[in-house]
Amino acid sequence: MPADDTSPANGVSRRRFVSGTLGVGLSATASGTLSATVSQAQATPAPPSDKTTPLFDPDYGRLIGRSDLDHTGSIPTGTQGMSVANGRFGGPVWQSNGSTLVMQLNHTDMFMFNDASAASKDHQNSGGGAVGRIHIGFGTGTVFDTTTRQHLSLYDGKLSITGTGVHAAVIADMDSDVIAIQVTDDRATHQPITVDLAMLRDANQIWGAHSAISTLTTVGGRGRPEARSETIVLEQVVQEPSDTGTKINDHYVNTAVAATVRGRQISDVVSNTIGNRATLRMNLPARQGTFTVVVGGAADSRTALRTAKATAVANTNKAPDYARIRARGQAWWRDFWHKSYVYFPTQFNFEQRRNYYMYLAAISNRGSYPSKYNGGIWIGEEDRRDWGSFYWNWNQDCLYQPLLAANHLDLLEPMFKMRQTSYEQYRVAARQMWGSEGIFIGETVGILGWETLPDGIADAMQQYYTFKTSTRTQEFTDITMRRNRFLSPWNWNVFGSNNQASYVTHTMMAAQETAEYYWQVYCYTKDLDWLREVAYPFIKGAAEMYRNYDGLRKESDGKYHFYNTNLHEHIWAGKDVIDDLSMARGVFAAVVKASELLGADQTNRPLWKEIRDNLAAYPLRSDAGALWAASTNPSLASQLATDQPAWAQGLQPAYFVRDLHGTESPIFKMLEKYDVLNLETRDQGLDNGDWEIALNTYLHSPGYLNQVNGQVIDRNGSSRFHVDAARLGRADDMAKILNTQYGVFSTYGVFPNLLFNQLDYYSAEGYGTFAAALQEALNQSLSPTTAGDPVIRVFPAWPRTWDAKYKLLAKDGFLVSSSMVSGDIQYVEIESQLGERACLRNPWDSDVVLYRQERKAETLVAPEDGLLQFRTHKGEHIVLVRAGTTPDMYRTSDLIGTTAGHGVSVARVG
């Protein structure tokens, strides 16, 4: 590739991200040498020749079935209903009364508002997503009561409900937007059955220029009465032209739900109402037997073409029969679950939470937009979505954290799609809000990514937020009054107060964390095409945003210091905020390495290196003007000895300090993102003393004092403190903190669907970080620096008294499996998907015997925790055991304490 200054940032490729299938279009890029002594075998491995059987080869149906949800009794509300979906279309199922089964249909691509809406400010709880409801009425008499059995099978994505004389099975078609509800009615007394398709809002909902128009129609129905096959359809058109006249800001979304019945004739179709919502009702004659309600959906928020109705009808009428939908759904879910696993014989509740989170991620992350933290695809209160339709990066990041190690890069695809679609808007945002280059993604953004503002308003906003003036123009003030004040441009007036900095105004994390996910996908796949065509514009854009930001200043000490950035919602416009210093270290290292790999941006590269190598040190609590937990909680000050330096969260001057002592405070970004600081950085001597300070900071943090020492249950589901404890290798602490963090879910209430009741919204965000913490405790794939060579560590933070087995993905495309029984690590099993060189920390105090394709190949010599390095071929199966043992000693398929098809009983708490 020519070494010139041509950059792919000039035009973002719309190349589709291939779903986690490593080895497709990938190139094996040679890594640099490790800076530690490695005893490696010199023998060149032979190419793989045959299929091998993994040492732990369980019945995956039984393994995942341990995490199934069982509930006895009816489920009365949508918030508690168990959800079935295909990643785009579906929702919760419940029983509104003793004779009615209800399913709300939601779509990931349905949004009521975009960033430019003048209506969303008055409708914070109407976020979009809901597209219709199906009500199946079973006539007179009670079908659903305290004896009703409800079972959600995670392994095949099937919900089974058994009432009195009636059984219903709900599945999603994984190949099209179709839900199939198969009903078997065996009641001795036959009852007529009704199937209603209901609106979820008024037919003509008008909020100023914003309109949501819903229409019910019938399609088909011709032919003999005994062969009637009407399809009933609910179509919605939601639109709002921009009040500034800027066409790119216009909002439009078209959705539709269509329903028909197979296996039972439709007597007639009539208009009806349920509550105050209009419906179309299909009446079915009384008879025993089995029939299927087929529901198709569609949503388009990217074009102004009214196509959703035709698509939904086609999805419904062309859907295969129930058996075919079931068969291909089973195949899809089988492939999904076989990509990774965790198995905890004695910590079953932790295993279930991780598996259930992966199920929720799968049913809500296959559309054009990622699952939202505030209700996902499982909202069940019509269109109510507390905290609205916007993406909050802090909460969203919880949902993404476990996906790479879980070998489900495919579930990140909607996030990448959303970011790529909005790329130009992010460039506009950087220029308009900060006068910067690169990209700016606000902490809160909608599907538009940024509202392109008239120049006068943009200039006034920029002057105000960069503190060049303390007054606002009337035009800037007026538009704020017509906008959602949770969005960064208007956040100065979030609660009717006049602030030049506020909760999310100066928060820079979204662009930096987005770039980190792009970089990590490259690290896991080594796909140079991905790096060049998709990832590099975002990595470069995030670095350029920082480089050109007026608040990044080189001072007389020769170091670059940050001014006027937020620490989450805690410090507003402070100096040397620690997470910006952490992320800058990462993004500048990543952009330098990426530009070298691609031969791009030779002119900018020295500028990036200059900042990378001269960033200010993280602020210490002993520094003048230090801001940390003691700033708002003086009792913690006595916990820190003067000879134990620890980091502050930022420095004065700061516009406002709101709160610093919660466990959610992001003080450990260097542990979590970009491989800035980790166990390998420490062990390879590259931490420059930061490891000891990180440990001191951890031991004197509110999270440690409360959740570990005090065993206090912190109600914050979005805390990363357990992830940080795992990254620090604190196995003994993990035994405590996993219990206290799990207690967040059980103490403060879960529904029968196991969703965490946050009171203002019901969420899975805490399950995302919990799954990430579990996986980090089991397996870490760490580069000693952002651009360094990765090293695998097995059970780096797993409590020794807890047995466990796992299969997780490591960087360079290695699928790693291992087992710990009674504190003994039995084996390390590696599937090399890319043929990269492998490096592993020796988990034993002995020599290590390496098997290739089930044949003993060589002996590796290194001390315990020393580095083992060996070559691999693409597709090769490798097992490492301690000298004196063999892989066959550990072959098993046993599962302890489980019965196929039966999960844990779930009772509502709180």
Short mmCIF file of C-alpha atoms in Angstrom, two decimals, residues 165-436:
data_model
loop_
_atom_site.label_atom_id
_atom_site.label_comp_id
_atom_site.label_asym_id
_atom_site.label_seq_id
_atom_site.Cartn_x
_atom_site.Cartn_y
_atom_site.Cartn_z
CA GLY A 165 -57.00 -27.08 28.59
CA VAL A 166 -54.94 -24.72 26.46
CA HIS A 167 -51.28 -24.81 25.49
CA ALA A 168 -49.47 -22.03 23.61
CA ALA A 169 -45.97 -22.05 22.12
CA VAL A 170 -44.36 -18.82 20.92
CA ILE A 171 -41.32 -18.80 18.61
CA ALA A 172 -39.62 -16.32 16.30
CA ASP A 173 -38.49 -16.91 12.75
CA MET A 174 -34.77 -16.11 12.78
CA ASP A 175 -34.77 -15.59 9.00
CA SER A 176 -37.63 -13.08 8.68
CA ASP A 177 -39.64 -10.77 10.90
CA VAL A 178 -42.26 -13.32 11.87
CA ILE A 179 -43.63 -14.54 15.21
CA ALA A 180 -45.58 -17.80 15.30
CA ILE A 181 -47.96 -18.54 18.18
CA GLN A 182 -49.14 -22.13 18.04
CA VAL A 183 -52.25 -22.78 20.13
CA THR A 184 -53.64 -26.18 21.06
CA ASP A 185 -57.12 -26.06 22.55
CA ASP A 186 -58.11 -29.34 24.22
CA ARG A 187 -60.94 -28.04 26.39
CA ALA A 188 -63.91 -30.36 26.60
CA THR A 189 -66.30 -27.46 26.17
CA HIS A 190 -65.50 -25.75 22.91
CA GLN A 191 -65.18 -21.96 22.98
CA PRO A 192 -64.98 -19.44 20.15
CA ILE A 193 -61.59 -17.72 19.99
CA THR A 194 -60.76 -14.17 19.07
CA VAL A 195 -57.50 -12.75 17.74
CA ASP A 196 -57.16 -8.97 18.00
CA LEU A 197 -54.51 -6.73 16.51
CA ALA A 198 -54.49 -3.53 18.57
CA MET A 199 -53.10 -0.04 18.18
CA LEU A 200 -50.77 1.16 20.93
CA ARG A 201 -51.65 4.86 20.65
CA ASP A 202 -54.44 7.03 19.40
CA ALA A 203 -55.08 6.61 15.69
CA ASN A 204 -54.13 10.22 14.98
CA GLN A 205 -51.58 11.37 17.53
CA ILE A 206 -50.45 14.94 16.87
CA TRP A 207 -47.87 16.85 18.90
CA GLY A 208 -47.21 20.10 17.05
CA ALA A 209 -45.47 19.20 13.80
CA HIS A 210 -44.95 15.64 15.03
CA SER A 211 -47.55 13.11 13.94
CA ALA A 212 -48.05 9.40 14.49
CA ILE A 213 -50.84 8.09 12.29
CA SER A 214 -52.05 4.51 12.80
CA THR A 215 -54.32 2.68 10.38
CA LEU A 216 -55.99 -0.75 10.60
CA THR A 217 -56.89 -2.54 7.37
CA THR A 218 -57.78 -6.01 6.12
CA VAL A 219 -56.08 -7.73 3.21
CA GLY A 220 -57.47 -10.79 1.40
CA GLY A 221 -60.46 -12.78 2.54
CA ARG A 222 -61.81 -13.77 -0.86
CA GLY A 223 -63.01 -17.30 -1.62
CA ARG A 224 -65.33 -19.81 0.04
CA PRO A 225 -66.22 -19.09 3.67
CA GLU A 226 -64.46 -22.26 4.85
CA ALA A 227 -61.25 -21.07 3.20
CA ARG A 228 -61.21 -17.44 4.37
CA SER A 229 -57.67 -16.29 5.12
CA GLU A 230 -57.80 -12.60 5.92
CA THR A 231 -54.68 -10.81 7.01
CA ILE A 232 -55.23 -7.89 9.34
CA VAL A 233 -52.70 -5.07 9.28
CA LEU A 234 -51.73 -2.20 11.55
CA GLU A 235 -49.60 0.45 9.84
CA GLN A 236 -47.96 3.45 11.49
CA VAL A 237 -46.36 6.49 9.93
CA VAL A 238 -44.40 8.68 12.31
CA GLN A 239 -42.91 11.89 11.00
CA GLU A 240 -41.72 15.29 12.08
CA PRO A 241 -40.22 17.83 9.69
CA SER A 242 -37.39 19.86 11.20
CA ASP A 243 -38.52 23.23 12.50
CA THR A 244 -35.27 24.77 11.21
CA GLY A 245 -36.01 23.70 7.65
CA THR A 246 -32.84 21.57 7.45
CA LYS A 247 -33.88 18.53 5.44
CA ILE A 248 -31.34 16.11 6.95
CA ASN A 249 -32.97 16.68 10.34
CA ASP A 250 -36.41 15.45 9.25
CA HIS A 251 -37.74 12.39 11.04
CA TYR A 252 -39.69 9.60 9.35
CA VAL A 253 -40.41 6.01 10.29
CA ASN A 254 -42.91 3.60 8.81
CA THR A 255 -43.89 0.41 10.67
CA ALA A 256 -46.44 -2.32 10.19
CA VAL A 257 -47.71 -5.48 11.89
CA ALA A 258 -49.74 -8.05 9.99
CA ALA A 259 -51.48 -11.10 11.43
CA THR A 260 -53.38 -14.09 10.11
CA VAL A 261 -54.46 -17.52 11.34
CA ARG A 262 -53.50 -20.89 9.88
CA GLY A 263 -55.20 -24.16 10.70
CA ARG A 264 -58.52 -22.63 11.72
CA GLN A 265 -61.03 -20.83 9.51
CA ILE A 266 -61.77 -17.17 10.21
CA SER A 267 -65.50 -16.59 10.61
CA ASP A 268 -65.27 -12.86 10.09
CA VAL A 269 -63.21 -9.76 10.82
CA VAL A 270 -64.73 -6.90 12.80
CA SER A 271 -63.63 -3.63 14.32
CA ASN A 272 -63.32 -3.64 18.07
CA THR A 273 -61.77 -1.79 20.98
CA ILE A 274 -59.67 -3.05 23.87
CA GLY A 275 -59.59 -0.42 26.55
CA ASN A 276 -59.44 2.76 24.50
CA ARG A 277 -57.39 1.25 21.67
CA ALA A 278 -58.83 0.45 18.28
CA THR A 279 -58.41 -3.13 17.05
CA LEU A 280 -59.30 -5.46 14.25
CA ARG A 281 -60.64 -8.80 15.49
CA MET A 282 -60.57 -12.14 13.72
CA ASN A 283 -63.31 -14.40 15.07
CA LEU A 284 -62.57 -18.14 15.06
CA PRO A 285 -65.32 -20.73 15.47
CA ALA A 286 -65.42 -22.98 18.53
CA ARG A 287 -63.62 -26.28 18.04
CA GLN A 288 -60.79 -28.32 19.47
CA GLY A 289 -57.39 -28.68 17.87
CA THR A 290 -54.29 -26.77 16.93
CA PHE A 291 -53.92 -23.56 14.96
CA THR A 292 -51.19 -20.95 14.50
CA VAL A 293 -51.36 -17.17 14.71
CA VAL A 294 -48.71 -15.85 12.32
CA VAL A 295 -47.56 -12.27 12.91
CA GLY A 296 -45.28 -10.42 10.51
CA GLY A 297 -43.60 -7.08 11.07
CA ALA A 298 -41.53 -4.41 9.38
CA ALA A 299 -39.95 -1.07 10.24
CA ASP A 300 -38.02 1.42 8.14
CA SER A 301 -36.48 4.50 9.72
CA ARG A 302 -33.90 5.15 7.00
CA THR A 303 -36.04 6.14 4.01
CA ALA A 304 -39.26 8.03 3.42
CA LEU A 305 -40.72 5.23 1.30
CA ARG A 306 -43.95 3.78 2.65
CA THR A 307 -43.12 0.09 2.26
CA ALA A 308 -43.66 -1.40 5.72
CA LYS A 309 -47.22 -2.59 5.12
CA ALA A 310 -46.33 -4.57 2.01
CA THR A 311 -43.28 -6.05 3.74
CA ALA A 312 -45.21 -7.08 6.84
CA VAL A 313 -47.97 -8.68 4.78
CA ALA A 314 -45.42 -10.54 2.67
CA ASN A 315 -43.59 -11.72 5.80
CA THR A 316 -46.86 -13.04 7.19
CA ASN A 317 -48.25 -14.72 4.10
CA LYS A 318 -44.95 -16.16 2.88
CA ALA A 319 -43.89 -17.46 6.27
CA PRO A 320 -43.24 -21.21 6.37
CA ASP A 321 -45.33 -23.43 8.57
CA TYR A 322 -44.75 -23.65 12.31
CA ALA A 323 -42.63 -26.79 12.07
CA ARG A 324 -40.27 -25.20 9.54
CA ILE A 325 -39.95 -21.98 11.55
CA ARG A 326 -39.22 -24.09 14.61
CA ALA A 327 -36.60 -26.21 12.83
CA ARG A 328 -34.61 -23.33 11.43
CA GLY A 329 -34.92 -21.45 14.72
CA GLN A 330 -33.48 -24.45 16.56
CA ALA A 331 -30.58 -24.56 14.11
CA TRP A 332 -29.89 -20.84 14.57
CA TRP A 333 -29.95 -21.05 18.37
CA ARG A 334 -27.79 -24.18 18.36
CA ASP A 335 -25.11 -22.34 16.41
CA PHE A 336 -25.47 -19.33 18.70
CA TRP A 337 -24.97 -21.23 21.95
CA HIS A 338 -22.11 -23.38 20.68
CA LYS A 339 -19.91 -20.31 20.16
CA SER A 340 -19.10 -20.00 23.87
CA TYR A 341 -20.21 -21.22 27.27
CA VAL A 342 -19.71 -20.88 31.00
CA TYR A 343 -20.48 -23.70 33.42
CA PHE A 344 -20.51 -23.16 37.19
CA PRO A 345 -21.67 -26.29 39.04
CA THR A 346 -22.01 -24.48 42.38
CA GLN A 347 -22.62 -20.88 41.22
CA PHE A 348 -25.61 -21.70 39.07
CA ASN A 349 -27.30 -18.34 39.66
CA PHE A 350 -24.29 -16.55 38.13
CA GLU A 351 -24.29 -18.91 35.16
CA GLN A 352 -27.96 -18.26 34.59
CA ARG A 353 -27.60 -14.50 34.65
CA ARG A 354 -24.83 -14.64 32.07
CA ASN A 355 -26.73 -17.01 29.80
CA TYR A 356 -29.96 -15.09 30.13
CA TYR A 357 -28.16 -11.89 29.23
CA MET A 358 -26.76 -13.54 26.11
CA TYR A 359 -30.31 -14.60 25.21
CA LEU A 360 -31.58 -11.04 25.65
CA ALA A 361 -28.69 -9.70 23.57
CA ALA A 362 -29.47 -12.19 20.81
CA ILE A 363 -33.18 -11.36 20.61
CA SER A 364 -32.52 -7.61 20.40
CA ASN A 365 -29.28 -7.01 18.46
CA ARG A 366 -29.87 -8.02 14.86
CA GLY A 367 -31.47 -4.87 13.46
CA SER A 368 -30.23 -1.55 12.18
CA TYR A 369 -29.88 -0.14 15.70
CA PRO A 370 -28.58 -1.65 18.93
CA SER A 371 -30.81 -2.74 21.75
CA LYS A 372 -31.62 0.13 24.09
CA TYR A 373 -30.66 -0.04 27.74
CA ASN A 374 -34.09 1.22 28.90
CA GLY A 375 -36.27 -1.67 27.91
CA GLY A 376 -34.59 -3.34 24.95
CA ILE A 377 -37.08 -5.12 22.74
CA TRP A 378 -39.05 -6.20 25.82
CA ILE A 379 -40.95 -3.00 26.60
CA GLY A 380 -44.51 -3.96 27.49
CA GLU A 381 -46.31 -0.76 28.50
CA GLU A 382 -47.39 0.31 25.03
CA ASP A 383 -44.84 2.89 23.91
CA ARG A 384 -43.63 3.85 27.37
CA ARG A 385 -39.86 3.85 27.68
CA ASP A 386 -38.57 5.76 30.69
CA TRP A 387 -35.75 8.14 29.76
CA GLY A 388 -37.01 8.34 26.22
CA SER A 389 -35.77 7.30 22.81
CA PHE A 390 -32.14 8.43 23.06
CA TYR A 391 -29.02 6.36 23.55
CA TRP A 392 -27.09 7.07 26.75
CA ASN A 393 -23.53 5.90 26.16
CA TRP A 394 -22.73 5.05 29.78
CA ASN A 395 -25.69 2.68 29.98
CA GLN A 396 -25.31 1.33 26.46
CA ASP A 397 -21.68 0.41 27.08
CA CYS A 398 -22.87 -1.99 29.80
CA LEU A 399 -24.66 -3.97 27.11
CA TYR A 400 -21.67 -4.23 24.75
CA GLN A 401 -18.97 -5.21 27.25
CA PRO A 402 -19.32 -9.02 27.28
CA LEU A 403 -19.97 -9.58 23.57
CA LEU A 404 -16.42 -9.86 22.21
CA ALA A 405 -15.20 -12.44 24.73
CA ALA A 406 -18.49 -14.31 24.34
CA ASN A 407 -17.55 -14.82 20.66
CA HIS A 408 -20.54 -12.80 19.50
CA LEU A 409 -19.01 -10.01 17.50
CA ASP A 410 -22.16 -10.25 15.38
CA LEU A 411 -24.20 -8.74 18.21
CA LEU A 412 -22.13 -5.55 17.98
CA GLU A 413 -23.09 -5.11 14.34
CA PRO A 414 -26.18 -2.91 15.02
CA MET A 415 -24.05 -0.52 17.06
CA PHE A 416 -21.54 -0.28 14.22
CA LYS A 417 -24.33 0.20 11.68
CA MET A 418 -25.79 3.06 13.70
CA ARG A 419 -22.39 4.70 14.08
CA GLN A 420 -21.50 4.36 10.40
CA THR A 421 -24.84 5.75 9.27
CA SER A 422 -24.38 8.80 11.51
CA TYR A 423 -20.68 9.34 10.78
CA GLU A 424 -21.14 12.58 8.85
CA GLN A 425 -23.36 13.93 11.59
CA TYR A 426 -20.67 13.17 14.17
CA ARG A 427 -18.23 15.21 12.08
CA VAL A 428 -20.71 18.07 12.00
CA ALA A 429 -21.11 17.76 15.77
CA ALA A 430 -17.36 18.09 16.39
CA ARG A 431 -17.22 21.21 14.25
CA GLN A 432 -20.42 22.84 15.49
CA MET A 433 -20.19 22.12 19.21
CA TRP A 434 -16.45 22.42 19.76
CA GLY A 435 -14.91 23.96 16.64
CA SER A 436 -12.91 20.76 16.38
#
